XYZ file of C-alpha atoms in Angstrom:
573
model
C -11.723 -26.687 4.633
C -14.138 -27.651 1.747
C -12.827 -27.351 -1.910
C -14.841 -23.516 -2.374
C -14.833 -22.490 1.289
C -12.039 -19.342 1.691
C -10.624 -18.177 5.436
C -10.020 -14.768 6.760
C -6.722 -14.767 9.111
C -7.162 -11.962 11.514
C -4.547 -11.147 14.428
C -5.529 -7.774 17.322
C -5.146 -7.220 20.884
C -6.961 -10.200 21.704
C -5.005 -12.866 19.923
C -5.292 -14.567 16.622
C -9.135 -16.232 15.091
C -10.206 -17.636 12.028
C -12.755 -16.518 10.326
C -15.369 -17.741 7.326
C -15.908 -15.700 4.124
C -18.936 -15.453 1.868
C -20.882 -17.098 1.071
C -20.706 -18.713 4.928
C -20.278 -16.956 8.363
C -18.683 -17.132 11.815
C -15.605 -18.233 13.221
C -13.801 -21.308 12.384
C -14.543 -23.644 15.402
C -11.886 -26.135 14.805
C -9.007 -23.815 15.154
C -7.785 -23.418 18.565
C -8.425 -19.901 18.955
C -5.130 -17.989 20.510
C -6.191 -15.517 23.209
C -3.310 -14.065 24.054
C -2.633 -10.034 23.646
C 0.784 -10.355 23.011
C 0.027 -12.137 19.642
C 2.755 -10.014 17.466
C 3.234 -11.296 13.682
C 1.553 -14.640 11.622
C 2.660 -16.125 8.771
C 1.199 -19.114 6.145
C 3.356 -20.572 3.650
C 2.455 -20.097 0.065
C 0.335 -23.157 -0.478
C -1.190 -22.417 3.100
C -0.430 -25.999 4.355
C 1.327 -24.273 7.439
C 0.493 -21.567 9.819
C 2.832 -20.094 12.428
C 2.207 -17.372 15.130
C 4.374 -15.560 18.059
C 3.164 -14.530 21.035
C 4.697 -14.043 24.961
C 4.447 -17.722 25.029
C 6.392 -18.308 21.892
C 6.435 -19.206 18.953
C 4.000 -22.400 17.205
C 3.069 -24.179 13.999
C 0.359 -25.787 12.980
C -0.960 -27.640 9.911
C -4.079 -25.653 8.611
C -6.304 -28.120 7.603
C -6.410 -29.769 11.073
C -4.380 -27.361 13.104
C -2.325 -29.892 14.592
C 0.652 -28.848 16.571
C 4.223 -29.624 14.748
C 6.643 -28.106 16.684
C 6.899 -24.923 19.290
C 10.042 -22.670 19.432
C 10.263 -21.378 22.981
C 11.535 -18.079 22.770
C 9.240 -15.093 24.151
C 10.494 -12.389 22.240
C 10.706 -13.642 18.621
C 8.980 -10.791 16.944
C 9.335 -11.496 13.361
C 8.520 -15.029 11.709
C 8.764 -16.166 7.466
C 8.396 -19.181 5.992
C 10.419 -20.326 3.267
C 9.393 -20.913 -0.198
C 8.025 -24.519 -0.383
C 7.648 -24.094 3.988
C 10.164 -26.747 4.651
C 12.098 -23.798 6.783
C 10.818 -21.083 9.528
C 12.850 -17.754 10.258
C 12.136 -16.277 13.638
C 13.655 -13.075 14.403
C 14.157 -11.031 17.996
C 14.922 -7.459 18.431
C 18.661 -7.087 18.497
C 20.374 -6.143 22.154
C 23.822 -6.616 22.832
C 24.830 -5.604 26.656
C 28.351 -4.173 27.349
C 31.170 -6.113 27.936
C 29.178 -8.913 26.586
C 29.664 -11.162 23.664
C 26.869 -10.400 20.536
C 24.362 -12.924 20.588
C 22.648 -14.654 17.518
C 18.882 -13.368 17.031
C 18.154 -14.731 13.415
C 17.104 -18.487 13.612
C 16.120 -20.581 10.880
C 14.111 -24.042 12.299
C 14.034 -27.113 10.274
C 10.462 -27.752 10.054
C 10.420 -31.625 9.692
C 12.574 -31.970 12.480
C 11.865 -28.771 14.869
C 15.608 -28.441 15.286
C 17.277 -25.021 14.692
C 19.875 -25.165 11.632
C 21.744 -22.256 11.907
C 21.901 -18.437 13.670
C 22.765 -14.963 12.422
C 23.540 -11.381 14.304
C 20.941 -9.624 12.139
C 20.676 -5.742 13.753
C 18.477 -4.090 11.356
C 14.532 -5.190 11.017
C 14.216 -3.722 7.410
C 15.131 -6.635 4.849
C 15.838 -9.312 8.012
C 14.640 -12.180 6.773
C 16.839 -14.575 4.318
C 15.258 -14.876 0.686
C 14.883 -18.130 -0.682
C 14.619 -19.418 -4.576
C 11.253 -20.967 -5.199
C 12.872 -24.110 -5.026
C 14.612 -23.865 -2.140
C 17.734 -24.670 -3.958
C 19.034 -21.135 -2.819
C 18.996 -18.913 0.197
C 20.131 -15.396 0.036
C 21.210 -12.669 2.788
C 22.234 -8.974 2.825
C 25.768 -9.031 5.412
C 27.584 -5.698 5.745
C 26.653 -4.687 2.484
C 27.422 -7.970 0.316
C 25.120 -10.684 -0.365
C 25.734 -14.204 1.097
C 23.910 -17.126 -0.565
C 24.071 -20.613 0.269
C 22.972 -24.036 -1.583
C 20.646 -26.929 -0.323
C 20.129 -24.989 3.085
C 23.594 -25.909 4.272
C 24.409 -22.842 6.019
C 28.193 -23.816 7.256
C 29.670 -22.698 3.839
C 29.157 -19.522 1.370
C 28.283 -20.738 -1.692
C 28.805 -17.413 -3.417
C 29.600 -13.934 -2.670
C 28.777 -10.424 -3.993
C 31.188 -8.080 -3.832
C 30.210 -4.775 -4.903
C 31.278 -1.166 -3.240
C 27.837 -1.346 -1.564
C 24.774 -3.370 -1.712
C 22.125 -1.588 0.294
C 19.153 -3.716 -1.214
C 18.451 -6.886 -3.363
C 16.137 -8.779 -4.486
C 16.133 -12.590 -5.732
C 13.618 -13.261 -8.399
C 11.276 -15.680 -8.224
C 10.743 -18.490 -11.143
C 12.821 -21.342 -12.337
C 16.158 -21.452 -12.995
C 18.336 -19.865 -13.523
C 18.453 -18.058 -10.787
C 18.436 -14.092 -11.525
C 19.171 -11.116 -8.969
C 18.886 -7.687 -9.051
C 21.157 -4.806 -6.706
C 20.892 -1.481 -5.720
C 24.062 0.458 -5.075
C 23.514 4.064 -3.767
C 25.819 6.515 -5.012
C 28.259 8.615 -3.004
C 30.446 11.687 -3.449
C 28.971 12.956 -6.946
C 28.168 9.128 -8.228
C 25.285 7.970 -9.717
C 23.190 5.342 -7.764
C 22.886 2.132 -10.106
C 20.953 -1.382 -10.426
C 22.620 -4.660 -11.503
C 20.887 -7.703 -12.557
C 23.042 -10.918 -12.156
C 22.595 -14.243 -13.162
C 23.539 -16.964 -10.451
C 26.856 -17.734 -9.752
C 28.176 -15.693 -12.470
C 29.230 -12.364 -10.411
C 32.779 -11.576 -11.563
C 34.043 -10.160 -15.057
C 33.124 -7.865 -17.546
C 30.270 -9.780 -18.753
C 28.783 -10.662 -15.564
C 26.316 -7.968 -15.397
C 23.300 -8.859 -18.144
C 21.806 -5.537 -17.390
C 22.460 -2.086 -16.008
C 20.654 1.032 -14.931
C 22.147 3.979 -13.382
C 20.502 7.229 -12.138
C 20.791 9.949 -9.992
C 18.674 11.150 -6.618
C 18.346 7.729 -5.592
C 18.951 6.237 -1.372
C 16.974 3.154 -1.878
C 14.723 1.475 -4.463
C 11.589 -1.232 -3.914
C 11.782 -4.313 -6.620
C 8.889 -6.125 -7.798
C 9.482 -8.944 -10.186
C 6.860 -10.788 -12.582
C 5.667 -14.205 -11.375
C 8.531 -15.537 -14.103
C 11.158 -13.545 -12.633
C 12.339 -12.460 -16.055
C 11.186 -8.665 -15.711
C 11.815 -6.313 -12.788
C 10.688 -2.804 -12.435
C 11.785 -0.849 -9.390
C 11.224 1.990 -8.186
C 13.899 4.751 -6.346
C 13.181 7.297 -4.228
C 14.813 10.377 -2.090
C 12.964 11.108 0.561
C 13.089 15.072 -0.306
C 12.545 16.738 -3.344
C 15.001 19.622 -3.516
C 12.390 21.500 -6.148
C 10.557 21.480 -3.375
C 7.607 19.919 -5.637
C 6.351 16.694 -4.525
C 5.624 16.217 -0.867
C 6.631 12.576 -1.277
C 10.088 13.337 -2.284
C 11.126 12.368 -5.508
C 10.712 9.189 -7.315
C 11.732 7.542 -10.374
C 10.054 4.198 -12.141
C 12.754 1.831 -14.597
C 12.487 -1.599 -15.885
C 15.132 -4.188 -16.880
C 14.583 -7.841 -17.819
C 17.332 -10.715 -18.051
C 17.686 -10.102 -21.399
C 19.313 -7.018 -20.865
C 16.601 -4.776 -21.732
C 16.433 -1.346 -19.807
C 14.378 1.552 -19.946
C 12.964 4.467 -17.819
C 9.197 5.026 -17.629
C 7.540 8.071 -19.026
C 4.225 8.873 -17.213
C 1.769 10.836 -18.472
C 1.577 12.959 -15.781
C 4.058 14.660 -12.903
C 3.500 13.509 -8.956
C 4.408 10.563 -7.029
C 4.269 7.118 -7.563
C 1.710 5.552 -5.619
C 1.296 1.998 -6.722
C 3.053 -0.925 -8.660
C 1.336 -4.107 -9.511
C 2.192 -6.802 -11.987
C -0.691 -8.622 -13.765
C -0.218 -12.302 -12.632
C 0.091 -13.011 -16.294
C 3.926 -11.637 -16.281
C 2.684 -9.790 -19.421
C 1.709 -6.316 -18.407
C 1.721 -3.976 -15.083
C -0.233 -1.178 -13.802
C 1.250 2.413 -12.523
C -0.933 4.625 -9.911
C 0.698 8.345 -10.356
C 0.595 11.863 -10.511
C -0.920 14.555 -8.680
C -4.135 14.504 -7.436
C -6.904 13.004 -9.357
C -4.087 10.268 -9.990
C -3.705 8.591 -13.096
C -3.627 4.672 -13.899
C -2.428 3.481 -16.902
C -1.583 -0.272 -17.758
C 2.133 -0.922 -19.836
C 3.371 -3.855 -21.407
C 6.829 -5.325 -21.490
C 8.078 -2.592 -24.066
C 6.983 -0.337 -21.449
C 4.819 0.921 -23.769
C 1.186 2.123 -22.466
C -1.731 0.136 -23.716
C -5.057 0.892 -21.656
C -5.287 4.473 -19.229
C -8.240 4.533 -16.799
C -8.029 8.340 -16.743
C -7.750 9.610 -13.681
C -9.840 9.743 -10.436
C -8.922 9.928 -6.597
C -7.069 6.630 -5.939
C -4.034 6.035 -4.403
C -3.759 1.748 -5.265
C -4.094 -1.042 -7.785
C -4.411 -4.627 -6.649
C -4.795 -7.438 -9.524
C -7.431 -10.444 -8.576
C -5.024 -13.202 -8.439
C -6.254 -15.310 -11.150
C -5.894 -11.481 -13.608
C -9.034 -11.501 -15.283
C -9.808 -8.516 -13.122
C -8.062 -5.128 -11.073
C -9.102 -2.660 -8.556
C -8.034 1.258 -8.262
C -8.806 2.192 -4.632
C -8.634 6.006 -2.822
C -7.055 5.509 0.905
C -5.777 7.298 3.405
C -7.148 11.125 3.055
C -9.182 9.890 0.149
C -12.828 9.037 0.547
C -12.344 4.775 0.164
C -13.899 4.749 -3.499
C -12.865 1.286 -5.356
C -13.422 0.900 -9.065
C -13.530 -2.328 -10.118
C -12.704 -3.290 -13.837
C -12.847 -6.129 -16.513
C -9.137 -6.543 -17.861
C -10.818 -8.065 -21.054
C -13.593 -5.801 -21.937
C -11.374 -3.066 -20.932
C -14.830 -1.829 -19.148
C -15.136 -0.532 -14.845
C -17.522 -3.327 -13.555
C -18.870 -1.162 -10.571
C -17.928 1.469 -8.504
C -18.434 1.366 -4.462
C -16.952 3.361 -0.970
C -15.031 1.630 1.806
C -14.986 4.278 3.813
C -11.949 4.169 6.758
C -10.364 1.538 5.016
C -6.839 0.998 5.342
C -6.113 -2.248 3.558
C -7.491 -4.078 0.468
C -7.015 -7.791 -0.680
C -8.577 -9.691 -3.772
C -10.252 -12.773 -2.238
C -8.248 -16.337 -4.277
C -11.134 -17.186 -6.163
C -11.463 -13.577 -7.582
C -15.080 -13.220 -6.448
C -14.987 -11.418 -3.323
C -12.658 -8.531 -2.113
C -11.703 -7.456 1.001
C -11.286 -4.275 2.740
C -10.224 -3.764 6.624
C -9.855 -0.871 8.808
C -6.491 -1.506 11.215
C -4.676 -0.337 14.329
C -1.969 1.637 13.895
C -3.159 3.256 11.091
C -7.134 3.847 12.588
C -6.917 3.111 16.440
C -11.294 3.366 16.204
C -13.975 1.633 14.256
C -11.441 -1.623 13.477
C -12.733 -4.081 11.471
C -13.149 -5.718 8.258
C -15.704 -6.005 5.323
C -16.478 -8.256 2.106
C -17.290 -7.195 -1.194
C -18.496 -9.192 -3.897
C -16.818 -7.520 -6.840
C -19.717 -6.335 -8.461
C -20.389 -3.948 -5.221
C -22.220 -5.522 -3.302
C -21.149 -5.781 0.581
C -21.696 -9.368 2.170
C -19.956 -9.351 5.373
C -19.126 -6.425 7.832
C -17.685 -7.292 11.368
C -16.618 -4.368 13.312
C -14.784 -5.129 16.723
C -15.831 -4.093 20.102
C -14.941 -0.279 20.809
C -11.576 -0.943 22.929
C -10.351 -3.673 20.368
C -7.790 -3.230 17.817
C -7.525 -5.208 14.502
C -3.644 -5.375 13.598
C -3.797 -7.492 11.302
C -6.021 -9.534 8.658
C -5.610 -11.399 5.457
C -7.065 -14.413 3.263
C -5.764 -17.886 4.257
C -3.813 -19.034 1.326
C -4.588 -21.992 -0.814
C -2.766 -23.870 -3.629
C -1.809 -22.652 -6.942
C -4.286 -23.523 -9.804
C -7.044 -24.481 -6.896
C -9.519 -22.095 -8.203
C -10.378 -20.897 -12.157
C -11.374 -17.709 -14.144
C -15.559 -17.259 -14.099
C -17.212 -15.072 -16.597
C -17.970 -11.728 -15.152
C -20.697 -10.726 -13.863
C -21.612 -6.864 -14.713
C -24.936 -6.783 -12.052
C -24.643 -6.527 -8.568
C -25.508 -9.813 -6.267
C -27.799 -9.775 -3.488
C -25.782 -8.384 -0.493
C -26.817 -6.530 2.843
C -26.943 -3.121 3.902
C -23.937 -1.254 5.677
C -24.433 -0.368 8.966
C -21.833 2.202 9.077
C -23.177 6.148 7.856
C -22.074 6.672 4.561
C -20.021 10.130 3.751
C -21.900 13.061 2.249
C -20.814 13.370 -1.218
C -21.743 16.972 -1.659
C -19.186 19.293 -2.477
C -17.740 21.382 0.601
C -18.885 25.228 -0.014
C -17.469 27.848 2.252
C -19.500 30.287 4.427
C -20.082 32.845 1.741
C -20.900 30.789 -1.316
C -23.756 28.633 0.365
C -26.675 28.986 -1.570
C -25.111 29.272 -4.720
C -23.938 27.241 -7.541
C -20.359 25.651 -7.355
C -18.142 26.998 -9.634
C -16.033 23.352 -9.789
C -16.703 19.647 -9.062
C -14.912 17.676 -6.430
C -11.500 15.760 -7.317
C -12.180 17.146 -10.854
C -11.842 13.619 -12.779
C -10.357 13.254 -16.643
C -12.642 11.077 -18.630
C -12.591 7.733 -17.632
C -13.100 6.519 -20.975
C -9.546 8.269 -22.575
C -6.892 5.441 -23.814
C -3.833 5.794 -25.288
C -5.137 4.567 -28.777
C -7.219 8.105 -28.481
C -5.486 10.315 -26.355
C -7.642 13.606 -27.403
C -11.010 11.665 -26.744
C -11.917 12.692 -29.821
C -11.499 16.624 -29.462
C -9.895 18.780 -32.329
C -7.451 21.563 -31.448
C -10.116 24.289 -32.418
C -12.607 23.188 -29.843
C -9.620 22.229 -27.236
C -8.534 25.907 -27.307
C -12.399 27.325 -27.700
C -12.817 25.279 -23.907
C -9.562 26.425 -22.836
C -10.798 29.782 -23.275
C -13.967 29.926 -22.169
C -12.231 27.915 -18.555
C -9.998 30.870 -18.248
C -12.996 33.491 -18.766
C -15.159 31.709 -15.603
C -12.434 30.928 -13.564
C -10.987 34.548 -13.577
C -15.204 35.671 -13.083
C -15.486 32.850 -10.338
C -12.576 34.128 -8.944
C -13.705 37.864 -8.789
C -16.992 36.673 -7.039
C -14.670 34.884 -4.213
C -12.591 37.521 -3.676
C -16.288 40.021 -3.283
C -17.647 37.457 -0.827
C -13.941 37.480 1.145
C -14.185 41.080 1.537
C -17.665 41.056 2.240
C -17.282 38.486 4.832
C -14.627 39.843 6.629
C -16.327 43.366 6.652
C -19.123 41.514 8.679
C -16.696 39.876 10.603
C -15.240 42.945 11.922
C -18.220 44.385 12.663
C -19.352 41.432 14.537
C -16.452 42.242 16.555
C -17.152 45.549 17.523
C -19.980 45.326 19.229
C -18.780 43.991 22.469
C -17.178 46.840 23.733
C -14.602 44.545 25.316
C -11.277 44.215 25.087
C -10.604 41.342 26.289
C -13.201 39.534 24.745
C -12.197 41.169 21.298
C -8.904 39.978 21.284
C -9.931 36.312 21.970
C -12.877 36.770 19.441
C -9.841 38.046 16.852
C -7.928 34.613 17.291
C -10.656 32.494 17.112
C -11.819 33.890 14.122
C -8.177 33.969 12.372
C -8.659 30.124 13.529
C -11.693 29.638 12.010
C -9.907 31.348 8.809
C -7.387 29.198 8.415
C -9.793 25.856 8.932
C -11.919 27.040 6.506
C -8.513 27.081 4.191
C -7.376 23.417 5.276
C -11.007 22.280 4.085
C -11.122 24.202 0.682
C -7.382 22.311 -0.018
C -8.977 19.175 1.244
C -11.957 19.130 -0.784
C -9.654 19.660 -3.980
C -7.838 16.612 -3.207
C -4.820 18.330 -1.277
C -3.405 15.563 1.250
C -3.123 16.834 4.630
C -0.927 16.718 7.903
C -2.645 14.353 11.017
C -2.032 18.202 12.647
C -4.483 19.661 10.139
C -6.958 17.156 10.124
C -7.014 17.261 14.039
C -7.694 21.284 13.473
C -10.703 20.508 10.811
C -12.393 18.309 13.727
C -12.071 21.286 16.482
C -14.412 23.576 14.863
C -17.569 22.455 16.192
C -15.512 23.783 19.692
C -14.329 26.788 18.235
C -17.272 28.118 16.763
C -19.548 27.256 20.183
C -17.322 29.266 22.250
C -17.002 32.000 19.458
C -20.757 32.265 20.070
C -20.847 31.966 23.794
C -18.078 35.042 24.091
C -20.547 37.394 21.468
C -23.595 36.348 23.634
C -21.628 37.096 26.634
């Protein structure tokens, strides 16, 4: 690999290939490309020295800038595989199975990579949290066993270094960083009890002043970490998976911080909804929230949890920081259209504005230059495959796989810390090519009886971009805030009037149109198709405002091409 080139990792149904990025092309020749469908996870270490992959025909690693074999763990049904911190250690996992009458067997290894020898087994049942977490220097490995954490010094696995003993551990997390070591816990609450997180501070567990800092909460069954690169701050989030208010289709969740100082605090967003994405500037120094009810808000905090830049709000659903933090993304997936906004953390200014339509995955490129969006099995079973975008929009690679090919899974080849450094920004698009993929019509959905006329709102109604916390009223006074407000209310309750004319009007020709087959039977399948047609015409009015929508509903929205032909054939019949 040459000092600028970057890789593309991609693993689908026919096995695992490299792949060039921008500003070059094709498939890396020199690796030994793995044709095998069975290919199920891949993993690089950190610096990307390493590669490992498991397939039917087990499990191998290779050094990535020669791919030369190291060692191969024959085992045909390791599923999961991690490498540890620094890559001097491999963790293979297998789906747990213990027969009756049988002794459990061990289905966590951990492999030695200097010598290719296993060093020690687990029984590990569950998949979620399965593989050990190390220290970034190795020094200490950490594991989640019936509710306590184990951890264990200088990878000798015979003795427990240290325990945990709490009522219930159900999660933790071992920051990253220098020492000392920190670690945070999440203790669910039962019969009336708060849920609570502890932050420790390695090997100090026991005693009153053990705990450096606490938060505890209620409507919490399990919490995500994510730590700053120092590993002095942590913000995590909890979550129930239903919201008794009934409110939030996403249950209800809950955003605190604590540092190792002992600092605590909850987050106050500036608007009510879920909590759709958490990213940490790779500075440690600030993070960025995704929230709220559709058009989501971003907004950017600092340590003091304090707000310090909003982006307004807009239909996007996740941030993603370029790795060297000079620059972020807010991206719309999932039932959103694929728009990504691209921003200048300096100038505080959006750098351009472009659709990835389908995508399902987004990944800032090392080098912050180039970003990359994918489309990938489960998630999209059609149209798999993967595009590059320089940053200031324009598109400069797009592969799409044949039609019967899946893309599982694809990501940038890692490369060494402090390899690449910050450029100035550009603000005007590069040269690029032109998408071969039909873009989206971006005009706003009108129903049946308002074509022709002007819409009475705008689709996924956006705040002003340009609002920040340092000028929260964009500049409006309170007289001319409640002189809109009224003059809203006035053409929403007019526009509304008109809608409910046209509903009555349409139905009256509905009915009609009924009538005039003289049939009965035909009537009563003309009724339900047209009490179908009704309620599609609903599911698309909710989904152009931004409404997120069952996979049942959006398979309805795609019948009504069907529906309405054999409407027509049965009142031409």
């Amino acid at each position: 690999m040459s000092s600028c080139e970057q890789l593309l990792a991609l693993r689908g149904s026919k096995g695992i290939k490299i792949c060039k990025s921008p500003p070059l092309n094709g498939e890396d020749v020199s690796f030994p490309k793995v044709e095998n469908p069975t290919c199920r996870d891949m993993s690089f270490t950190l610096d990307g020295k390493l590669m490992s992959w498991c397939t039917s025909q087990g499990t191998s690693v290779v050094e990535s800038s020669n791919y030369q074999a190291l060692f191969k763990v024959d085992d045909p049904r390791v599923s999961l595989i991690h490498f540890s911190s620094k890559g001097n250690y491999l963790s293979t996992w297998t789906p747990y199975s213990a027969k009756q009458n049988q002794q459990e067997s061990c289905n966590l290894h951990i492999w030695d990579i200097a010598s290719g020898k296993c060093i020690k087994s687990f029984i590990q049942k569950k998949q979620i949290g399965w593989n050990p977490q190390w220290s970034d220097d190795e020094f200490l490995c950490a594991r989640n066993v019936n509710n306590e954490v184990h951890f264990f010094e200088k990878a000798n696995f015979d003795t427990i270094s240290k325990k945990i003993f709490l009522q219930k551990v159900a999660y933790f997390s071992l920051a990253p960083g220098n020492p000392p070591y920190h670690l945070a816990c999440f203790v669910p609450g039962v019969k009336g009890q708060p849920s609570f997180v502890r932050l420790f501070k390695y090997p100090d567990f026991e005693g009153p002043n053990s705990i450096i800092a606490q938060k505890s909460f209620f409507k919490a069954e399990r919490t995500d970490f994510y730590w700053n690169k120092t590993g002095k701050d942590c913000i995590f989030l909890t979550s129930v998976d239903v919201d008794k208010s009934g409110a939030s289709y996403y249950g209800e969740l809950n955003l605190y911080y604590a540092s190792v100082k002992g600092d605590t605090a909850k987050l106050t967003l500036g608007k009510d909804g879920p909590v759709y994405s958490v990213k940490w500037n790779p500075s440690s120094t600030e993070f960025c929230v995704v929230y709220g009810y559709m058009p989501a808000k971003a907004t950017i905090y600092n340590l003091k949890c304090e707000p310090v830049f909003d982006f307004g709000a807009g239909p996007r659903n996740e941030v993603a920081y370029s790795p060297l933090g000079d620059r972020l993304s807010l991206s719309g997936f999932g039932n959103l259209n694929g728009w990504i906004e691209v921003w200048d953390l300096k100038m505080k200014k959006q750098i351009s504005k472009f659709q990835a339509q389908d995508s399902t995955l987004i990944e800032w490129s090392y080098d912050g230059e180039f970003i990359l969006t994918a489309t990938t099995s489960p998630r999209l079973r059609i149209g798999n495959g993967y595009r590059v975008w320089h940053y200031t929009s324009s598109l400069q690679q797009e592969i799409f796989l044949d039609a019967n090919d899946e893309l599982y899974d694809i990501r940038w080849v890692p490369v060494p810390e402090g390899k690449f450094k910050a450029k100035p920004t550009k603000l005007t698009p590069v040269p690029g090519i032109q998408s071969a993929s039909p873009q989206i019509s971006k005009e706003v959905y009108r129903p049946p009886g308002a074509q022709g006329k002007q819409a009475s709102f705008k689709l996924h109604d956006e705040e002003d971009s340009k609002t920040s916390t340092n000028d929260p009223s964009g500049g409006m006074s309170k007289n001319k805030k409640k002189n809109l407000a009224r003059k809203a209310k006035k053409e929403n309750e007019k526009s509304v009037t008109n809608d409910e004319r046209l509903d009555v009007s349409d139905k009256n020709e509905s009915t009609n149109a009924i009538q005039f087959t003289g049939d009965p039977e035909k009537d009563k399948k003309i009724k339900s198709l047209m009490k179908k047609l009704e309620q599609i015409e609903k599911l698309k009015k909710d989904q152009a405002a931004g409404k997120k929508l069952e996979l049942n509903q959006l398979e309805k929205i795609k019948k009504v091409g069907e529906l309405e032909d054999e409407l027509e054939k049965l009142r031409l019949g």
